[in-house]
Amino acid sequence: MTDNTAKLFCLGVCNNSNANPKFVQERGQPLRIEQIGNKTECALLETAYRMGYDYEKFRNRDRIKKIFPFSSERKKMATAYEDEKGKYYLFCKGAIDFMLPACTHFVNRDGGVSKINQEFLDQLSHATTDFASGTLRTLLLTYKEVKTIPESWDDVENNLVVLCMVGIKDPLREGIAEAVQHCKEGGVRVRMVTGDNKITAIAIAKEAGILPEDWEPSEGDCTVMEGKEFREFVGGIVKEGTEE
C-alpha cells in the first residue's frame, strides 16, 4: 500500500465512522483497547491507529460536511469530507454485494486508479469467498473526489473507487458452542439468524456447532437460506394486528 493510499484509507476510516474507542498505549505494555460503539468500526479504527492515524486527531468534525448514516436497506454508510486544501472527498463503506455495483475503478498496487475489469472482479470474488469461509466479515471501502457535497444517496452511489476490502473477525462469545451442545442434548433445535452473507453464516454455524463440520450444501436443501428465499418458502411474513 502506497503512502497516499494509506492516507486515504485512514482518513476514510477515521471520518466515516461513529465509533469512539479508547486506545491506551503504556510504555512496555501491549495496546489496550476499550471498544465504544460498533465493533466493526472499532476494528477499523484500531487498524488506522496501528498505521499511525489516531482518529481523535484525524477526525475533524469541521471538515465533515455531510453524513449518510448506515442504512440496513442499502447496507452502507458514507461521509463527505473536506481536506486541508479545500478538496472534497466522499468516503463510503459497506457490504460488497451492495457496494460493487456503484464502483467503476479501483486503486492498484502502485497507488494509481484503474478501471474495474474481469481480472479484478475474479480476484475480489476469490478473496471474498476465502475470507467468508474463515468466518471473517467482509467490507468494501471506497472513495471518490467530488466537486460539490453530495445531496442524496443517488449522488453517492456512482463512480466509486475501491480502496480495499477488509475482513474482520468477530469471535464467538465464550461458551456458545457448549450452550448449543446442551440445547441439542435437551432436544432443542438451534437455528441462527444473521445479517452475514451465506458463506460466512455457514462457517460461523459450524464453529458454533449448529451445523456439522462436514456439512455441505446440496440441491433442494433448505438447511441454509437467505432472507429472500425464506420469505418465499413460507409465503411471506404476515403481521397480525391485536385488538385492545
Tab-separated table of N, CA and C in Angstrom, residues 4 43 56 105 135 158 171:
chain	number	residue	atom	x	y	z
A	4	ASN	N	0.072	7.381	-0.076
A	4	ASN	CA	-1.153	8.109	-0.392
A	4	ASN	C	-2.389	7.227	-0.219
A	43	ALA	N	-12.768	-1.963	15.061
A	43	ALA	CA	-11.673	-2.741	14.474
A	43	ALA	C	-10.968	-1.942	13.378
A	56	GLU	N	-8.794	10.358	16.936
A	56	GLU	CA	-9.079	11.537	17.758
A	56	GLU	C	-8.322	12.765	17.250
A	105	HIS	N	-13.934	1.988	-10.605
A	105	HIS	CA	-12.475	1.924	-10.625
A	105	HIS	C	-11.947	1.348	-9.311
A	135	THR	N	-14.806	-17.266	8.518
A	135	THR	CA	-15.705	-16.545	9.439
A	135	THR	C	-15.348	-15.062	9.559
A	158	ASN	N	-22.407	6.117	-7.208
A	158	ASN	CA	-21.919	6.058	-8.592
A	158	ASN	C	-20.447	6.452	-8.624
A	171	PRO	N	-15.189	-12.956	17.005
A	171	PRO	CA	-15.168	-14.290	17.621
A	171	PRO	C	-16.468	-14.617	18.347
